mmCIF file of C-alpha atoms in Angstrom:
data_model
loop_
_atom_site.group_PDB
_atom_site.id
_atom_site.type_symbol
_atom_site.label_atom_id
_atom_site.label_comp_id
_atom_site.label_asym_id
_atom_site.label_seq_id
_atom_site.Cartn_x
_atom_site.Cartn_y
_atom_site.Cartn_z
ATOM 1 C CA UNK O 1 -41.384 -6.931 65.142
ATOM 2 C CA UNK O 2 -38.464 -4.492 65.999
ATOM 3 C CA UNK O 3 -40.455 -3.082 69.038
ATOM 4 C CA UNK O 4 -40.861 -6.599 70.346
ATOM 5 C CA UNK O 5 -37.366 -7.500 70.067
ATOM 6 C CA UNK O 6 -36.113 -4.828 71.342
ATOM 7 C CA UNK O 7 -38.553 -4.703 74.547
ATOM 8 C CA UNK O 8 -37.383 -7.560 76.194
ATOM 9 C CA UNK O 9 -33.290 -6.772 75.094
ATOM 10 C CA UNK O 10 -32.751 -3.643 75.396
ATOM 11 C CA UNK O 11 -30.862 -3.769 78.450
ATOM 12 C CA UNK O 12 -28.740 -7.165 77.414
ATOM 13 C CA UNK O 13 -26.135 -5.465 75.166
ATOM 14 C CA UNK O 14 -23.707 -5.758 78.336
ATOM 15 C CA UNK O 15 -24.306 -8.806 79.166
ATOM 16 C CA UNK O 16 -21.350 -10.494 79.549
ATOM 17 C CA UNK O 17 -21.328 -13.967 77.400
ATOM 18 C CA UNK O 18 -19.137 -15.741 79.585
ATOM 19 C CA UNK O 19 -21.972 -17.873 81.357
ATOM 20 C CA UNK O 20 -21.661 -21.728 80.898
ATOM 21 C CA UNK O 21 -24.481 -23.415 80.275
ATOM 22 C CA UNK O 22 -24.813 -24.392 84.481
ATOM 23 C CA UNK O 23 -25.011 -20.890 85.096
ATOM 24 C CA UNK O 24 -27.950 -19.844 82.899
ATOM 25 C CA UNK O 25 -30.233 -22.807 83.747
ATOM 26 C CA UNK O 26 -29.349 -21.889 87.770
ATOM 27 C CA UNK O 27 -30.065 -18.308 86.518
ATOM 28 C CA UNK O 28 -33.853 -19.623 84.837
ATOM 29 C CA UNK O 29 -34.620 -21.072 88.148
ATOM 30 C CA UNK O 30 -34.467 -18.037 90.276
ATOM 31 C CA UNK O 31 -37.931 -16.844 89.471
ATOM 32 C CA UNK O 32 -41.264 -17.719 89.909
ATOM 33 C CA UNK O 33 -41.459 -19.083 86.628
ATOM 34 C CA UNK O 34 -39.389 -21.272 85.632
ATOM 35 C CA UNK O 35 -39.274 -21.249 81.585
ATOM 36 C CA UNK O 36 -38.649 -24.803 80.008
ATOM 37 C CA UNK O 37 -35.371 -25.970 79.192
ATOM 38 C CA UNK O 38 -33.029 -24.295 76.847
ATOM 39 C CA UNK O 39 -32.733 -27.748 74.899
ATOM 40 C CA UNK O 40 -36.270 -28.001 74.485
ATOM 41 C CA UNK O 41 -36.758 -24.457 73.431
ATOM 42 C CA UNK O 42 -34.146 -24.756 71.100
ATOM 43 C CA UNK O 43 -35.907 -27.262 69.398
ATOM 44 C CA UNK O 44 -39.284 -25.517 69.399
ATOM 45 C CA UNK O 45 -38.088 -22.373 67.938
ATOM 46 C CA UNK O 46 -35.753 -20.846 65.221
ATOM 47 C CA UNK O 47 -33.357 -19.472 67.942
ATOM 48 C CA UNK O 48 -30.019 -20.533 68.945
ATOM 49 C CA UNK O 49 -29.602 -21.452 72.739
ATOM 50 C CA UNK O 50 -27.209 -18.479 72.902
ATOM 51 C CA UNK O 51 -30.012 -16.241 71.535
ATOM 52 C CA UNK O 52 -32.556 -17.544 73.974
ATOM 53 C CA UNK O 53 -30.236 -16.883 76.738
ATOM 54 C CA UNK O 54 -29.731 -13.563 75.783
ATOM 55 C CA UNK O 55 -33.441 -13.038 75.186
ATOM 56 C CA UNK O 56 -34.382 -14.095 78.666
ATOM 57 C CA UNK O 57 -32.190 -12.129 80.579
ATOM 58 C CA UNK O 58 -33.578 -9.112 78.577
ATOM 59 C CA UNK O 59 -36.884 -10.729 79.485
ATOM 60 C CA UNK O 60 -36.151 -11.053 83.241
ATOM 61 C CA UNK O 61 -34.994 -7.826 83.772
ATOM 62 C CA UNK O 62 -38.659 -6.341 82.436
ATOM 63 C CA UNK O 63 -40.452 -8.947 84.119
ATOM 64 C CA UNK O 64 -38.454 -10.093 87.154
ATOM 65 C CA UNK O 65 -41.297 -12.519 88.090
ATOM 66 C CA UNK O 66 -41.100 -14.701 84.656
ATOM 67 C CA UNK O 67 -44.197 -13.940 83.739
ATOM 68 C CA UNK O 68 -45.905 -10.205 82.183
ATOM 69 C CA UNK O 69 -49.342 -9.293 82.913
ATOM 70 C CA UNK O 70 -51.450 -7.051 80.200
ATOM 71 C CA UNK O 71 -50.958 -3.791 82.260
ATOM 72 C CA UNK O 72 -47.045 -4.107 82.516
ATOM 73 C CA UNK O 73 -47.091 -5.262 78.524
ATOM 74 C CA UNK O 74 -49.143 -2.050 78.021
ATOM 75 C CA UNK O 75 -46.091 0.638 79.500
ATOM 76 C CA UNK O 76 -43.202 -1.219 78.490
ATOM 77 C CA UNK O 77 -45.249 -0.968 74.762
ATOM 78 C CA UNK O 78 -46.299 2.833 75.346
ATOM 79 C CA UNK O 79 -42.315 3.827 76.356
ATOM 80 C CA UNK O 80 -41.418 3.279 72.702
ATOM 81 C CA UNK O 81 -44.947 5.136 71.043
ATOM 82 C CA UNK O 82 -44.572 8.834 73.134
ATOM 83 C CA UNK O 83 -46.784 10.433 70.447
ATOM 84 C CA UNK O 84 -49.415 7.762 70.207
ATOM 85 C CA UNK O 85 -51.526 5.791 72.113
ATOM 86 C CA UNK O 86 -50.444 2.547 72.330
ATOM 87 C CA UNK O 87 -52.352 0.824 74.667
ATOM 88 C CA UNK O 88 -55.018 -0.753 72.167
ATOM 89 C CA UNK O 89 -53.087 -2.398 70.130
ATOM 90 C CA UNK O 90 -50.639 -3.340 72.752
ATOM 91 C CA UNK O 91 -53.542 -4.924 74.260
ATOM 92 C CA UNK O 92 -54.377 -6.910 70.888
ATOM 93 C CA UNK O 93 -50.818 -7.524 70.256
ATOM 94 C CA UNK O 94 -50.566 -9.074 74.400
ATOM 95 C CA UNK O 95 -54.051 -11.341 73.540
ATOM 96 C CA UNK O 96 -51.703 -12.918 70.669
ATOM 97 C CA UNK O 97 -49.276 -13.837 72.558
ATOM 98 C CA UNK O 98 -50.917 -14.850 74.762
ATOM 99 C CA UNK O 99 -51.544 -18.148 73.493
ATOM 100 C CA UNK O 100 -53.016 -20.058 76.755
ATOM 101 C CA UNK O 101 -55.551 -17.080 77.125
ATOM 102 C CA UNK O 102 -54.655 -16.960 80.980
ATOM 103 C CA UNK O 103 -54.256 -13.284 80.925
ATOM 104 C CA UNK O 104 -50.541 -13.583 81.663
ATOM 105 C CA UNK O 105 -47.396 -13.992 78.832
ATOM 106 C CA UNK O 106 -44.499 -17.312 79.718
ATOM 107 C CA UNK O 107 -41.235 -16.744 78.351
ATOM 108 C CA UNK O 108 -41.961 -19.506 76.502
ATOM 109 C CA UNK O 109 -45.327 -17.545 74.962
ATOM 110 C CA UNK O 110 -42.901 -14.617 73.784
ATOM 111 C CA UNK O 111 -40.301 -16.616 71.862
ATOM 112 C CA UNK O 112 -42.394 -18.823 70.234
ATOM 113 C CA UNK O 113 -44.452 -15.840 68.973
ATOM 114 C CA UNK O 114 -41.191 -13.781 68.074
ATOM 115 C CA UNK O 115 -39.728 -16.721 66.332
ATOM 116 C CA UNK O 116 -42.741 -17.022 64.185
ATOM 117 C CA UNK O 117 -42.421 -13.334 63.384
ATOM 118 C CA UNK O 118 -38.300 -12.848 62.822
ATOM 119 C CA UNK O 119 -37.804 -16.134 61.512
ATOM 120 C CA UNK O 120 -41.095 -18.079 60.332
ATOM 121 C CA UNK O 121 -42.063 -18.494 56.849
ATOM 122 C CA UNK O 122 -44.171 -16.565 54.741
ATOM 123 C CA UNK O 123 -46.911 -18.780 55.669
ATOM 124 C CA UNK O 124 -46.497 -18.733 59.519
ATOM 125 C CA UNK O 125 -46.004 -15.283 59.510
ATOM 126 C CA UNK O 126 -49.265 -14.751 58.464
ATOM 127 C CA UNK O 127 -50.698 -17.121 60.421
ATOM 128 C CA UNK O 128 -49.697 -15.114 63.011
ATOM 129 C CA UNK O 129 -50.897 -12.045 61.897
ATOM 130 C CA UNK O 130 -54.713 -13.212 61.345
ATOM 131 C CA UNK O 131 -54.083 -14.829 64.630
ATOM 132 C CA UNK O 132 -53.822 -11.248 65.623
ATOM 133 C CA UNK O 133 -56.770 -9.968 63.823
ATOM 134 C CA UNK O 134 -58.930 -12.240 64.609
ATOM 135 C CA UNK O 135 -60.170 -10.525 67.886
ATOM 136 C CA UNK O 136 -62.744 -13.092 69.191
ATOM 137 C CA UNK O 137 -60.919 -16.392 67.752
ATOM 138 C CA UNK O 138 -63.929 -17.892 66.060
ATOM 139 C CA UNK O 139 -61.577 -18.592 62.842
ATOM 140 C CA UNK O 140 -62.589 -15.761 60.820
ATOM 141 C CA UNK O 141 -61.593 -11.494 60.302
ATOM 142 C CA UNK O 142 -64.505 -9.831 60.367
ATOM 143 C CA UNK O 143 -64.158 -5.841 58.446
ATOM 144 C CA UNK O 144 -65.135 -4.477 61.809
ATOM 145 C CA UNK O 145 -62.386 -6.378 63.402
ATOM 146 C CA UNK O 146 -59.945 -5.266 60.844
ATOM 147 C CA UNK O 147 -60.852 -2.102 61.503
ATOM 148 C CA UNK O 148 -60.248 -1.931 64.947
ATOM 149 C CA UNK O 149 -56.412 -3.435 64.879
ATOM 150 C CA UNK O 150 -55.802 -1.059 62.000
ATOM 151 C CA UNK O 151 -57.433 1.869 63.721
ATOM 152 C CA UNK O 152 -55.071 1.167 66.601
ATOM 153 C CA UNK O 153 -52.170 0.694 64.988
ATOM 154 C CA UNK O 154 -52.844 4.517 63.162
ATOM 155 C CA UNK O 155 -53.342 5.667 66.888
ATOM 156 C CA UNK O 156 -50.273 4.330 68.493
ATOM 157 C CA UNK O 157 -48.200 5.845 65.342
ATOM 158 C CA UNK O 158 -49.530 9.224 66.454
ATOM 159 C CA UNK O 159 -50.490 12.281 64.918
ATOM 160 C CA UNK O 160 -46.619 12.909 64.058
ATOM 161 C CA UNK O 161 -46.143 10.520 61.750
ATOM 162 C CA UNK O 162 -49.680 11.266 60.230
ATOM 163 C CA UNK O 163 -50.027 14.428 60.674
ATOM 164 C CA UNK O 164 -52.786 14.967 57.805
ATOM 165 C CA UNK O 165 -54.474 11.974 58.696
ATOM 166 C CA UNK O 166 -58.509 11.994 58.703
ATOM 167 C CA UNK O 167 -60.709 9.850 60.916
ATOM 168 C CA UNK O 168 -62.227 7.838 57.899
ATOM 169 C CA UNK O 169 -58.432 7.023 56.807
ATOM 170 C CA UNK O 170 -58.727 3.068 58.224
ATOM 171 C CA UNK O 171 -61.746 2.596 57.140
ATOM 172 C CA UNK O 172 -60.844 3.411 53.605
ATOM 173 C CA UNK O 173 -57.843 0.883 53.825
ATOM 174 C CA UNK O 174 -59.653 -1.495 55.546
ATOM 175 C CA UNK O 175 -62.660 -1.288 52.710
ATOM 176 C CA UNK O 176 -59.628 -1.610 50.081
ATOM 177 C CA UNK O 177 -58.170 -4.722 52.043
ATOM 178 C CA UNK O 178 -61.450 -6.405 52.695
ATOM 179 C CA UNK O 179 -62.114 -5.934 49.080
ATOM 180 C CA UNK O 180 -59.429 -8.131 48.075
ATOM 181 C CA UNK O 181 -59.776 -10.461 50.517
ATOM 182 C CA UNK O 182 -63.329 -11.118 50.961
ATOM 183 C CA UNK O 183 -63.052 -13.814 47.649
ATOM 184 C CA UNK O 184 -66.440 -15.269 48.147
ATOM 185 C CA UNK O 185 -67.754 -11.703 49.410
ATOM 186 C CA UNK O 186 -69.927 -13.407 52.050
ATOM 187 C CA UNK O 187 -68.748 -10.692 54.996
ATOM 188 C CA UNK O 188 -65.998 -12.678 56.078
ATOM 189 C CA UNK O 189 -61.910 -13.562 55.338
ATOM 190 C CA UNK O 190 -61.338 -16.778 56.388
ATOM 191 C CA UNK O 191 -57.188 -17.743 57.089
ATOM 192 C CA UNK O 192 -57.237 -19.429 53.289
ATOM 193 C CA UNK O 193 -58.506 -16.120 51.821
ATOM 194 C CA UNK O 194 -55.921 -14.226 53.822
ATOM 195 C CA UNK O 195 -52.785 -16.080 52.934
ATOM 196 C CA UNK O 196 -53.977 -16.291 49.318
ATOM 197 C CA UNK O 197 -54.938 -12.382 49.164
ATOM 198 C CA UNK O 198 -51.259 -11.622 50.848
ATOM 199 C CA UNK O 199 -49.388 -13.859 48.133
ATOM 200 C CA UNK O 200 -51.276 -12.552 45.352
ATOM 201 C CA UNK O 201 -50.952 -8.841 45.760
ATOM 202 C CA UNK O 202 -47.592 -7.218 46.470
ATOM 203 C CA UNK O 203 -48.944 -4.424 47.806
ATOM 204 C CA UNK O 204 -50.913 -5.325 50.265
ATOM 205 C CA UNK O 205 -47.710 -7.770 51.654
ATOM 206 C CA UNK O 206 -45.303 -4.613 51.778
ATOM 207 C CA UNK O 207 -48.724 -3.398 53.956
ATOM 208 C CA UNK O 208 -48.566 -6.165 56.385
ATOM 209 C CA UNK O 209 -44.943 -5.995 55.902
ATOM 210 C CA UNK O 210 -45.119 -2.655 57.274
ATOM 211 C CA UNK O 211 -47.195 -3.495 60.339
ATOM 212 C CA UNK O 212 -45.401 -5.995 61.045
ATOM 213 C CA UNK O 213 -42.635 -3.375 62.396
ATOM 214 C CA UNK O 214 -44.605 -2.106 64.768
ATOM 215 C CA UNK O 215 -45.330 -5.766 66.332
#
């Protein structure tokens, strides 16, 4: 979640604050998307309207046209993963937020998702997170698809921060998870079975817990 965050505002520490609120909605205008209002966003989301003006400015400045395609997600992603391949999970992580499925993220696509993720519940967190493993939206995680997120997550860490890591390595974790998960072992974790899995067992929470820093 720290990745995402500090994509889109890593260049709005100087920002000066002084803006009145005329200012930053002539500011949102001066694209060629125009977000929705502050007011409305504020309502729709867990931020302040002084955090989403400081998040869009950060968001501008990466994507001066309002709106990020896959391909510009993908190297903004890969400038913060130099030892690792990012790019497949970047493009997983860029299909969830992508929530109209247009091929294209809104400003108002990013903060909902990072909401969910810095300030949703427990619940909506994970949500979001089968959301994101759920490759082909048909309502369930299939092990294959589980296996594929994880495998690309292990990639984009890079072989520095596993350096004795073996090809079968996700698989394993992904038999361990699925194990768990899988109540009524009939091949597939529906969102139920997820959320209940993830509240039951502590480890496997500080494990989503920990992939949820690289979102």
């Amino acid at each position: 979640m720290g990745i995402v965050m500090g994509t889109f505002s890593m260049q709005t520490k100087q920002v000066s604050y002084r803006k009145d609120k005329v200012d930053d909605d002539l500011e949102m205008t001066m694209v060629c998307h125009r977000p929705e209002g502050l007011d409305q966003l504020e309502s729709q989301t867990n931020f302040s309207k002084r955090e989403l003006q400081v998040l869009y400015r950060g968001f501008k400045n990466e994507c001066p046209s309002g709106v990020v395609n896959e391909e510009t997600f993908k190297q903004i992603y890969a400038q913060f993963f130099p030892h690792g391949d990012a790019s497949t999970y970047a493009h997983y992580l860029f299909n969830a937020f992508d929530s109209a499925h247009n091929g294209s993220i809104k400003f108002e696509d990013f903060v909902m998702g990072l909401s969910t993720l810095l300030r949703g519940s427990v619940t909506e967190k994970l949500q979001w997170t089968f959301n994101l493993y759920d490759i082909n939206k048909d309502g369930y995680i299939s092990k294959e698809e589980m296996t594929q997120i994880v495998s690309a997550i292990y990639d984009m860490m890079g072989k520095y921060t596993y350096p004795a890591l073996k090809g079968d390595v996700p698989r394993q974790h992904v038999d361990a998870f699925f194990e768990k998960m899988d109540k009524n072992k009939d091949g597939v974790v529906t969102l139920e079975e997820f959320i209940l899995a993830c509240q039951e067992d502590d480890t496997m929470m500080r494990s989503l817990q920990l992939f949820e820093n690289v979102m």
